[in-house]
Coordinates of C-alpha atoms in Angstrom, one line a residue:
M26 CA -40.2 -5.0 -26.9
A27 CA -42.4 -8.1 -27.1
A28 CA -42.2 -8.1 -30.9
T29 CA -38.5 -7.7 -30.7
M30 CA -38.1 -10.6 -28.3
Q31 CA -39.9 -12.9 -30.8
K32 CA -37.1 -12.4 -33.3
I33 CA -34.4 -13.3 -30.7
S34 CA -33.8 -16.9 -30.1
L35 CA -32.0 -18.2 -27.0
N36 CA -28.6 -19.7 -27.5
S37 CA -27.6 -23.0 -25.9
L38 CA -26.1 -21.3 -22.8
A39 CA -29.3 -19.3 -22.3
R40 CA -31.4 -22.3 -22.7
R41 CA -29.3 -24.2 -20.1
L42 CA -29.6 -21.4 -17.6
V43 CA -33.4 -21.3 -18.1
A44 CA -33.6 -25.1 -17.8
D45 CA -31.6 -25.1 -14.6
G46 CA -33.9 -22.4 -13.1
I47 CA -31.1 -19.9 -12.9
L48 CA -32.8 -17.4 -15.2
S49 CA -36.4 -16.9 -16.2
E50 CA -37.1 -17.1 -20.0
E51 CA -38.0 -13.4 -20.0
K52 CA -34.8 -12.3 -18.3
A53 CA -32.8 -14.7 -20.6
L54 CA -34.4 -13.0 -23.7
D55 CA -33.7 -9.5 -22.3
A56 CA -30.1 -10.4 -21.5
T57 CA -29.6 -12.1 -24.9
A58 CA -30.9 -9.0 -26.7
A59 CA -28.8 -6.6 -24.7
A60 CA -25.7 -8.8 -25.2
Q61 CA -26.2 -8.8 -29.0
E62 CA -26.7 -5.0 -28.9
E63 CA -23.5 -4.5 -27.0
K64 CA -21.7 -7.1 -29.2
I65 CA -20.4 -9.1 -26.3
S66 CA -21.1 -12.7 -25.2
L67 CA -24.1 -13.6 -23.1
A68 CA -21.8 -14.9 -20.3
N69 CA -19.8 -11.6 -20.3
Y70 CA -23.0 -9.6 -20.2
L71 CA -24.5 -11.6 -17.3
T72 CA -21.3 -11.4 -15.3
S73 CA -20.7 -7.7 -15.9
K74 CA -24.3 -6.8 -14.8
D75 CA -24.2 -9.2 -11.8
L76 CA -27.3 -10.9 -13.0
V77 CA -25.8 -14.4 -12.5
E78 CA -22.9 -15.5 -10.4
S79 CA -19.9 -16.3 -12.6
V80 CA -19.5 -19.8 -11.0
L81 CA -23.0 -20.7 -12.0
I82 CA -22.3 -19.6 -15.6
A83 CA -19.1 -21.6 -15.7
K84 CA -20.9 -24.8 -14.5
A85 CA -23.8 -24.3 -17.0
T86 CA -21.3 -23.7 -19.8
A87 CA -19.3 -26.8 -19.0
E88 CA -22.4 -29.0 -18.8
E89 CA -23.9 -27.6 -22.0
F90 CA -20.8 -27.9 -24.1
G91 CA -19.4 -31.0 -22.5
F92 CA -16.0 -29.5 -21.6
P93 CA -14.1 -29.9 -18.3
L94 CA -14.7 -27.4 -15.5
L95 CA -11.7 -26.0 -13.5
D96 CA -11.5 -23.8 -10.4
L97 CA -8.6 -21.5 -11.1
N98 CA -8.1 -20.9 -7.4
A99 CA -6.8 -24.5 -7.2
F100 CA -4.4 -24.0 -10.1
D101 CA -0.8 -23.2 -9.5
P102 CA 0.0 -20.3 -12.0
T103 CA 3.7 -21.3 -12.0
L104 CA 2.8 -24.5 -13.8
A105 CA 1.4 -22.6 -16.8
P106 CA 3.5 -23.2 -19.9
R107 CA 5.5 -20.2 -21.0
D108 CA 6.7 -18.9 -24.4
I109 CA 4.0 -20.9 -26.2
V110 CA 1.5 -18.2 -27.0
D111 CA 2.1 -14.5 -27.6
V112 CA 0.9 -12.6 -24.5
K113 CA -0.8 -10.0 -26.7
L114 CA -3.0 -12.8 -28.0
L115 CA -3.9 -14.0 -24.5
S116 CA -4.7 -10.5 -23.4
K117 CA -6.9 -9.9 -26.6
H118 CA -9.0 -13.1 -26.2
K119 CA -8.8 -13.5 -22.4
V120 CA -7.5 -17.1 -22.5
L121 CA -4.8 -18.7 -20.4
P122 CA -2.6 -21.7 -21.3
L123 CA -2.8 -24.3 -18.6
M124 CA -0.8 -27.4 -19.8
K125 CA 0.9 -28.8 -22.9
R126 CA 0.7 -32.5 -23.4
G127 CA 2.2 -33.8 -26.6
K128 CA 0.5 -31.9 -29.5
R129 CA -2.4 -30.7 -27.3
L130 CA -2.6 -27.4 -25.5
F131 CA -5.1 -27.1 -22.7
V132 CA -6.4 -23.5 -22.3
A133 CA -8.7 -21.9 -19.8
I134 CA -11.6 -20.1 -21.4
S135 CA -14.9 -18.8 -20.2
D136 CA -16.7 -18.7 -23.6
P137 CA -16.1 -21.8 -25.8
T138 CA -18.2 -20.3 -28.5
N139 CA -15.4 -17.8 -29.1
L140 CA -14.2 -19.9 -32.1
R141 CA -12.0 -17.1 -33.3
A142 CA -9.9 -17.3 -30.2
L143 CA -9.5 -21.0 -30.4
D144 CA -8.6 -20.8 -34.1
E145 CA -6.0 -18.1 -33.6
L146 CA -4.4 -20.1 -30.8
K147 CA -4.3 -23.2 -33.0
F148 CA -2.8 -21.2 -35.9
H149 CA -0.1 -19.6 -33.8
T150 CA 0.9 -22.7 -31.8
N151 CA 0.4 -25.4 -34.4
L152 CA -1.2 -27.4 -31.6
S153 CA -4.6 -28.9 -31.0
V154 CA -6.4 -26.6 -28.6
E155 CA -8.5 -28.2 -25.8
P156 CA -10.8 -25.7 -24.0
I157 CA -11.3 -26.0 -20.2
I158 CA -14.1 -23.9 -18.7
V159 CA -13.3 -21.4 -15.9
E160 CA -15.0 -18.5 -14.1
Q161 CA -14.7 -15.3 -16.2
G162 CA -13.7 -13.0 -13.3
L163 CA -11.0 -15.3 -12.1
L164 CA -9.8 -15.8 -15.7
E165 CA -9.4 -12.1 -16.4
S166 CA -7.4 -11.5 -13.2
R167 CA -5.1 -14.5 -13.9
V168 CA -4.6 -13.5 -17.5
T169 CA -3.6 -10.0 -16.4
S170 CA -1.1 -11.4 -13.9
F171 CA 0.3 -13.9 -16.4
V172 CA 0.7 -11.2 -19.1
E173 CA 2.5 -8.8 -16.7
A174 CA 4.8 -11.6 -15.5
E175 CA 5.6 -12.7 -19.0
E176 CA 6.3 -9.2 -20.3
E177 CA 8.9 -8.3 -17.7
P178 CA 9.5 -10.9 -15.0
L179 CA 11.6 -9.4 -12.2
G180 CA 15.0 -11.1 -11.9
S181 CA 14.6 -13.2 -15.1
G182 CA 15.7 -12.4 -18.6
F183 CA 18.0 -9.7 -17.2
G184 CA 19.9 -9.3 -20.5
D185 CA 16.7 -9.1 -22.5
L186 CA 15.1 -6.1 -20.8
D187 CA 14.7 -3.9 -23.9
D188 CA 11.4 -2.0 -23.2
E189 CA 11.9 1.4 -24.7
S190 CA 9.6 2.9 -22.0
L191 CA 12.1 1.9 -19.3
D192 CA 14.9 3.8 -21.2
A193 CA 12.6 6.8 -21.7
L194 CA 11.8 7.2 -18.0
E195 CA 12.9 10.6 -16.8
V196 CA 15.1 10.3 -13.6
E197 CA 16.5 13.2 -11.8
A198 CA 18.8 13.4 -8.7
V199 CA 17.6 15.7 -5.9
D200 CA 20.2 17.2 -3.6
E201 CA 19.6 17.5 0.2
S202 CA 18.4 21.1 -0.2
G203 CA 15.5 19.9 -2.3
D204 CA 16.8 21.3 -5.6
N205 CA 16.7 19.1 -8.7
G206 CA 20.0 18.0 -10.1
G207 CA 20.7 17.3 -13.7
E208 CA 19.0 14.5 -15.6
V209 CA 20.7 11.2 -14.9
T210 CA 22.1 9.6 -18.0
Q211 CA 23.4 6.1 -18.7
E212 CA 26.1 4.6 -20.8
G213 CA 25.2 2.0 -23.5
D214 CA 27.1 -0.8 -21.7
D215 CA 25.0 -0.2 -18.6
A216 CA 21.6 -0.1 -20.4
P217 CA 20.5 -3.5 -19.0
V218 CA 21.2 -2.4 -15.5
V219 CA 19.4 0.9 -16.1
R220 CA 16.3 -0.9 -17.4
F221 CA 16.4 -3.4 -14.5
V222 CA 16.6 -0.7 -11.8
N223 CA 13.8 1.3 -13.5
K224 CA 11.7 -1.8 -13.7
V225 CA 12.2 -2.5 -10.0
L226 CA 11.2 1.1 -9.1
L227 CA 8.1 1.0 -11.3
D228 CA 6.9 -2.4 -10.0
A229 CA 7.3 -1.2 -6.4
I230 CA 5.2 1.9 -7.2
R231 CA 2.5 -0.2 -9.0
G232 CA 2.4 -2.7 -6.1
G233 CA 1.9 0.0 -3.5
S234 CA 5.2 -0.8 -1.7
S235 CA 6.7 1.6 0.8
D236 CA 10.4 0.4 0.7
I237 CA 12.8 -1.3 -1.7
H238 CA 15.8 -3.3 -0.4
F239 CA 18.8 -4.1 -2.6
E240 CA 20.8 -6.7 -0.6
P241 CA 24.2 -8.3 -1.4
Y242 CA 25.3 -11.6 0.2
E243 CA 28.3 -13.8 -0.2
K244 CA 26.9 -16.0 -3.0
S245 CA 23.7 -14.3 -3.9
Y246 CA 21.9 -11.0 -4.4
R247 CA 18.2 -10.2 -3.7
V248 CA 15.7 -7.5 -4.1
R249 CA 12.8 -7.2 -1.6
F250 CA 9.7 -4.9 -1.4
R251 CA 8.0 -3.9 1.8
T252 CA 4.3 -4.1 0.9
D253 CA 1.5 -3.5 3.5
G254 CA 4.2 -3.5 6.1
I255 CA 5.7 -7.0 5.2
L256 CA 8.9 -7.7 3.3
H257 CA 8.9 -10.2 0.5
E258 CA 11.4 -11.2 -2.1
V259 CA 10.8 -10.2 -5.7
A260 CA 14.0 -10.8 -7.6
K261 CA 17.4 -12.5 -7.4
P262 CA 19.6 -10.8 -10.0
P263 CA 23.1 -12.3 -10.6
K264 CA 25.6 -11.6 -7.8
S265 CA 28.1 -10.5 -10.5
I266 CA 26.2 -7.3 -11.1
S267 CA 25.8 -6.2 -7.5
G268 CA 28.5 -3.5 -8.0
Q269 CA 26.8 -2.2 -11.1
L270 CA 23.4 -2.0 -9.3
A271 CA 24.9 -0.1 -6.4
A272 CA 26.8 2.3 -8.7
R273 CA 23.6 2.9 -10.8
L274 CA 21.5 3.8 -7.7
K275 CA 24.3 6.0 -6.3
I276 CA 24.6 7.9 -9.6
M277 CA 20.8 8.3 -9.7
S278 CA 20.8 9.9 -6.2
E279 CA 24.1 11.9 -6.8
M280 CA 26.1 10.1 -4.2
D281 CA 29.9 9.6 -4.3
I282 CA 30.3 6.2 -6.1
S283 CA 33.9 5.9 -5.1
E284 CA 33.0 6.0 -1.4
R285 CA 32.0 2.5 -0.2
R286 CA 33.2 2.7 3.5
I287 CA 30.5 5.0 5.1
P288 CA 26.7 5.3 4.8
Q289 CA 25.4 7.9 2.3
D290 CA 22.0 9.5 1.8
G291 CA 20.4 10.9 -1.3
R292 CA 17.2 11.3 -3.2
I293 CA 15.8 10.4 -6.6
K294 CA 12.9 11.9 -8.5
M295 CA 11.2 9.7 -11.1
K296 CA 8.8 11.4 -13.5
L297 CA 5.9 9.0 -14.4
S298 CA 4.0 11.6 -16.4
K299 CA 3.8 15.4 -16.9
N300 CA 1.7 15.7 -13.8
R301 CA 3.1 13.0 -11.5
A302 CA 6.5 12.3 -10.1
I303 CA 7.6 10.0 -7.3
D304 CA 10.5 10.7 -5.0
F305 CA 12.7 8.1 -3.4
R306 CA 14.8 8.6 -0.3
V307 CA 18.0 6.6 -0.7
N308 CA 20.4 5.3 2.0
T309 CA 23.4 3.1 1.5
L310 CA 25.0 0.9 4.2
P311 CA 28.4 -0.9 3.8
T312 CA 28.0 -4.6 4.7
L313 CA 30.3 -7.5 4.7
W314 CA 29.5 -8.4 1.0
G315 CA 28.9 -5.0 -0.5
E316 CA 26.6 -2.0 -0.1
K317 CA 23.0 -2.6 1.0
I318 CA 20.8 0.1 -0.5
V319 CA 17.3 0.9 0.8
L320 CA 14.9 3.2 -1.0
R321 CA 11.8 4.7 0.7
I322 CA 9.1 5.6 -1.7
L323 CA 7.6 9.0 -1.1
D324 CA 4.4 9.4 -3.0
P325 CA 2.9 12.9 -2.7
S326 CA -0.6 11.5 -3.3
S327 CA -0.4 9.8 0.2
A328 CA -0.4 13.3 1.8
Q329 CA -3.6 14.2 -0.1
M330 CA -5.7 11.2 1.0
G331 CA -8.0 13.2 3.3
I332 CA -8.8 12.3 6.9
D333 CA -11.7 10.1 5.9
A334 CA -9.4 7.6 4.2
L335 CA -7.0 7.1 7.2
G336 CA -9.3 4.8 9.2
Y337 CA -10.2 7.0 12.2
E338 CA -13.4 6.1 14.1
S339 CA -15.9 8.9 14.0
D340 CA -15.3 10.1 17.5
Q341 CA -11.5 10.0 17.0
R342 CA -11.8 11.9 13.7
E343 CA -13.9 14.6 15.5
M344 CA -11.3 15.0 18.3
Y345 CA -8.5 15.4 15.8
L346 CA -10.4 18.0 13.7
N347 CA -11.4 19.9 16.9
A348 CA -7.7 20.0 18.0
L349 CA -6.6 21.3 14.6
N350 CA -9.2 24.1 14.8
Q351 CA -7.7 25.4 18.1
P352 CA -5.6 28.6 17.8
Q353 CA -2.9 27.1 20.1
G354 CA -1.8 24.0 21.8
M355 CA 0.2 20.9 20.9
I356 CA -0.8 17.8 19.0
L357 CA 1.5 14.8 19.3
V358 CA 1.5 11.8 17.0
T359 CA 3.3 8.8 18.3
G360 CA 4.2 5.3 17.2
P361 CA 7.1 3.2 15.8
T362 CA 8.8 3.9 12.5
G363 CA 6.5 3.0 9.6
S364 CA 3.3 3.5 11.5
G365 CA 2.0 6.3 9.3
K366 CA 2.8 9.3 11.6
T367 CA 4.0 11.4 8.7
V368 CA 0.8 10.9 6.7
S369 CA -1.3 11.8 9.8
L370 CA 0.6 15.0 10.3
Y371 CA 0.6 15.9 6.6
T372 CA -3.2 15.3 6.4
G373 CA -3.6 17.7 9.3
L374 CA -1.4 20.3 7.7
N375 CA -3.3 20.1 4.4
I376 CA -6.5 20.8 6.3
L377 CA -4.9 23.9 7.9
N378 CA -3.1 25.0 4.7
T379 CA -5.0 28.2 3.6
P380 CA -3.8 31.6 2.3
E381 CA -4.6 33.1 5.7
T382 CA -2.1 30.9 7.7
N383 CA 1.7 30.8 7.9
I384 CA 2.8 27.2 8.3
S385 CA 6.5 26.2 8.8
T386 CA 7.9 22.7 9.3
A387 CA 11.2 21.3 10.4
E388 CA 11.8 17.8 9.1
D389 CA 14.6 15.3 9.0
P390 CA 14.3 14.7 6.1
V391 CA 11.6 16.5 4.2
E392 CA 9.7 13.6 2.8
I393 CA 7.0 15.1 0.6
N394 CA 6.8 18.6 -0.8
L395 CA 3.6 20.5 0.3
E396 CA 2.7 23.5 -1.8
G397 CA 2.1 26.6 0.4
I398 CA 4.0 25.3 3.4
N399 CA 7.5 26.4 4.4
Q400 CA 9.4 23.2 4.8
V401 CA 12.9 23.2 6.3
H402 CA 15.3 20.2 6.0
V403 CA 17.3 20.1 9.3
N404 CA 21.0 19.6 9.0
A405 CA 22.8 19.0 12.3
K406 CA 26.2 19.2 10.5
V407 CA 25.8 22.9 9.9
G408 CA 24.1 23.7 13.2
L409 CA 20.5 23.6 11.8
D410 CA 18.8 21.2 14.2
F411 CA 15.2 21.0 15.3
A412 CA 15.8 23.5 18.1
A413 CA 17.5 26.0 15.8
A414 CA 14.8 25.8 13.2
L415 CA 12.1 26.3 15.9
R416 CA 13.8 29.4 17.2
S417 CA 13.9 30.8 13.7
F418 CA 10.3 30.0 13.1
L419 CA 9.2 31.9 16.1
R420 CA 10.8 35.1 14.6
Q421 CA 8.9 34.6 11.4
D422 CA 5.3 35.4 12.5
P423 CA 4.1 31.7 12.4
D424 CA 0.6 30.5 13.0
I425 CA 1.3 26.8 12.8
V426 CA 4.5 24.9 13.4
M427 CA 5.3 21.3 12.7
V428 CA 8.4 19.7 14.3
G429 CA 9.3 16.4 12.7
E430 CA 10.3 14.8 16.0
I431 CA 10.9 15.9 19.6
R432 CA 14.2 14.3 20.4
D433 CA 15.6 16.3 23.3
L434 CA 14.8 18.7 26.1
E435 CA 15.8 21.8 24.2
T436 CA 13.4 21.1 21.3
A437 CA 10.6 20.1 23.7
E438 CA 10.9 23.3 25.7
I439 CA 10.8 25.5 22.6
A440 CA 7.9 23.6 21.1
I441 CA 6.0 23.9 24.4
K442 CA 6.8 27.6 24.7
A443 CA 5.4 28.1 21.1
A444 CA 2.2 26.1 22.1
Q445 CA 1.7 28.3 25.1
T446 CA 2.2 31.6 23.3
G447 CA -0.6 31.4 20.6
H448 CA 0.8 28.9 18.1
L449 CA -0.5 25.5 17.1
V450 CA 2.3 22.9 17.2
L451 CA 2.3 19.5 15.7
S452 CA 5.1 16.9 16.3
T453 CA 5.9 13.3 16.8
L454 CA 7.5 11.1 19.5
H455 CA 8.6 7.4 19.4
T456 CA 6.5 5.9 22.2
N457 CA 4.0 3.0 22.3
S458 CA 0.9 4.7 23.7
A459 CA -0.6 8.1 24.5
A460 CA 0.0 7.6 28.2
E461 CA 3.7 6.8 27.7
T462 CA 4.1 9.9 25.5
L463 CA 3.2 12.1 28.5
T464 CA 5.6 10.4 30.8
R465 CA 8.3 10.5 28.2
L466 CA 8.1 14.3 28.1
R467 CA 8.4 14.4 31.8
N468 CA 11.4 12.0 31.7
M469 CA 13.1 14.4 29.2
G470 CA 12.9 17.0 31.9
V471 CA 9.8 19.0 30.9
P472 CA 8.0 20.3 34.0
S473 CA 4.6 18.6 34.6
F474 CA 2.8 21.9 34.6
N475 CA 4.1 22.8 31.1
I476 CA 3.0 19.4 29.8
A477 CA -0.5 19.7 31.3
T478 CA -1.1 23.2 30.0
S479 CA 0.3 22.8 26.5
V480 CA -0.5 19.3 25.1
S481 CA -4.1 19.2 23.8
L482 CA -4.2 15.9 21.9
I483 CA -2.2 12.7 21.6
I484 CA -2.6 10.2 18.7
A485 CA -0.9 6.8 19.1
Q486 CA -1.2 4.8 15.9
R487 CA -0.3 1.6 14.0
L488 CA -0.9 0.4 10.5
A489 CA -2.7 -3.0 10.0
R490 CA -3.2 -4.9 6.8
R491 CA -6.7 -4.9 5.4
L492 CA -8.3 -8.2 4.4
C493 CA -8.7 -8.6 0.7
S494 CA -12.4 -7.9 -0.2
E495 CA -12.2 -10.4 -3.2
C496 CA -11.3 -13.6 -1.3
T497 CA -11.8 -13.1 2.4
E498 CA -13.9 -15.8 4.1
P499 CA -15.7 -16.0 7.5
A500 CA -13.5 -17.2 10.3
E501 CA -14.8 -19.8 12.8
I502 CA -13.4 -18.6 16.1
P503 CA -14.8 -20.0 19.4
S504 CA -16.5 -17.4 21.6
E505 CA -14.2 -18.3 24.4
A506 CA -11.2 -17.4 22.3
L507 CA -12.8 -14.1 21.3
A508 CA -13.6 -13.2 24.9
E509 CA -10.0 -14.0 25.8
A510 CA -8.8 -11.7 23.0
G511 CA -10.7 -8.8 24.5
F512 CA -13.9 -8.6 22.5
S513 CA -17.1 -7.4 24.2
E514 CA -20.2 -9.6 24.5
E515 CA -21.9 -7.4 21.9
Q516 CA -19.0 -7.7 19.5
I517 CA -18.9 -11.5 19.9
A518 CA -22.7 -11.8 19.3
N519 CA -22.9 -9.4 16.4
G520 CA -19.4 -9.2 14.9
T521 CA -18.3 -10.2 11.5
F522 CA -15.0 -12.1 11.8
N523 CA -13.0 -12.9 8.7
K524 CA -9.8 -14.6 7.8
P525 CA -7.3 -14.2 4.9
V526 CA -7.4 -16.6 2.0
G527 CA -5.3 -15.3 -0.9
C528 CA -6.0 -14.7 -4.6
A529 CA -4.4 -13.2 -7.7
R530 CA -5.4 -9.7 -6.7
C531 CA -3.9 -9.6 -3.2
N532 CA -0.9 -10.6 -1.1
K533 CA -1.7 -13.8 0.8
G534 CA -5.2 -12.5 1.7
Y535 CA -4.3 -8.9 2.4
K536 CA -4.6 -5.8 0.3
G537 CA -3.8 -2.3 1.5
R538 CA -3.6 -1.0 5.1
T539 CA -5.7 0.9 7.5
G540 CA -4.8 2.9 10.6
I541 CA -5.4 1.8 14.1
Y542 CA -5.6 4.7 16.5
E543 CA -5.6 5.7 20.1
V544 CA -6.8 9.3 20.3
V545 CA -6.6 10.9 23.7
R546 CA -7.8 14.4 24.5
I547 CA -6.1 16.0 27.6
T548 CA -9.1 16.5 29.9
P549 CA -8.9 18.4 33.2
E550 CA -8.8 15.0 35.0
I551 CA -5.9 13.7 32.9
A552 CA -4.1 17.1 33.3
Q553 CA -4.5 16.8 37.1
I554 CA -2.9 13.4 37.0
I555 CA 0.0 14.8 35.0
M556 CA 0.5 17.7 37.4
E557 CA 0.6 15.2 40.3
D558 CA 3.3 13.3 38.5
G559 CA 1.1 10.3 38.0
N560 CA 2.5 7.3 36.0
S561 CA 1.3 6.0 32.6
L562 CA -0.9 3.4 34.2
Q563 CA -2.9 6.0 36.0
I564 CA -3.2 8.1 32.9
A565 CA -4.3 5.0 30.9
A566 CA -7.0 4.2 33.5
Q567 CA -8.4 7.7 33.3
Q568 CA -8.6 7.7 29.6
Q569 CA -10.6 4.5 29.8
K570 CA -13.0 6.2 32.1
H571 CA -13.5 8.9 29.5
G572 CA -14.2 6.3 26.8
F573 CA -11.0 6.8 24.8
N574 CA -10.2 3.5 23.2
S575 CA -6.8 2.0 23.5
L576 CA -4.9 0.7 20.4
R577 CA -6.0 -2.8 21.2
Q578 CA -9.7 -1.8 21.6
S579 CA -9.6 0.1 18.3
A580 CA -8.0 -2.9 16.5
L581 CA -10.6 -5.3 18.0
K582 CA -13.4 -2.9 16.7
K583 CA -12.0 -3.1 13.1
C584 CA -11.7 -6.9 13.5
A585 CA -15.3 -7.3 14.6
A586 CA -16.3 -5.2 11.5
G587 CA -14.5 -7.7 9.2
I588 CA -11.9 -5.2 8.1
I589 CA -8.8 -6.9 9.6
S590 CA -8.1 -10.4 10.9
L591 CA -7.6 -11.4 14.5
E592 CA -4.0 -12.5 13.6
E593 CA -3.4 -8.9 12.4
V594 CA -4.8 -7.5 15.7
N595 CA -2.3 -9.6 17.6
R596 CA 0.6 -8.6 15.3
V597 CA 0.2 -4.9 15.6
T598 CA -1.1 -4.4 19.2
K599 CA -0.4 -5.8 22.6
D600 CA -2.7 -6.6 25.4

């Protein structure tokens, strides 16, 4: 190896890094040899192997070659000149146009020795190209975002959406019984609308959104995505095509396009590949200025995440698994709409789904198809409500029953009877906490004795936005404020408190969500309080004695671990 090193000379960047004390000469020689072997630049090699921080490489490069240095985090991407350079060229060479001044084009680049990139830019633009040095990692993410926005910006270039892949997407309507309808076709005159709708649906899937809102107003029209629980505007197509957009979405979901006076429901299946398809639950609502249409994205992969990915604390996870392994009893999952109850239930059902078990579910509607589970879509119009479905289940030799929601006394009584006669029952309620769930059942008219002897576990939950791991920074919060928020002395002393910043890879400092849970096992002491008609405050006090964390305590724990921000704790929980 020593003989080989003698043949390798350090380039100017390597010499600069050695001179600045960032790399030893031996490591510089090793890195230079490895970079030459892999046929990549030294800067690229050092960054990819985490041998030198990209910011140090950028500073050394700027100093060595005498070019300006720019922090891309301080650059507004909307100021980048458009339509000057082919996006394929930008993607190929990992360069980004920053500014055009006269006959000069200033471009962000991490390796100014890449003369081929500079020459091609000069040839294609007929401009003098001025390099500006930036960090390689930031540059790559910004180039990706710029290219994606240039290729198909939502809400702009509406008439120019001619991507063949958008036309080729397979879209099927799904009727309420779950059967696929025929393939949805489009007329030539409506092709731009078809491409736009397909583009919106694809972007929502790629961005991890849960809902898409198409909203008409008097003088405008907007499209919004709900991502990580927060709505944000993504497009403003012309108001003149609002009727065409509504008609297209209704055709896709096999609704009556002539009926605009009453709400309608439907489903769409979009095939992304041979092995993956995404369902959309569609609802229309007549408003003052047209039909508002909301699509709920139903991704089957969300039901296959596994319990470890949901965010349970270890003791909470253990309690849930123990309850699932019981031959009988009732598990109730509670929380507001959009808090992840369905995913928690489906995760439990997937754990229980074996060839030896008979599982039936009654849902309104069936959101995600689960192979090996008998799913029933309730339809009150024909008399098939939750109670009727439950009664039928009990005549079909069930082992496990899932009821989408307990809404009335009749459904509650049948579910409790099933839990008391050798069946495991899973269901949901819309309450704010575990203690309130028990009192809600009593207020429905369920006898206290039946509640105490049938309910085995209650999970109250919320979804909180995770801090982006790429850009999060430590938050300076006074210890008095932390104590007032509810943190323990140990958490204040040893906790890692972070705040959102925002970068090209996240949404204002947040990326993804995690579950916040209050898991309460019905102990003999809690059962005694229920049978004595105790209120929710008494039940909550007893669960604290058992060490069952409240939603607030669970959220504070994740905040002290640096996973979520204190602002997010306050947003999703109450004191």
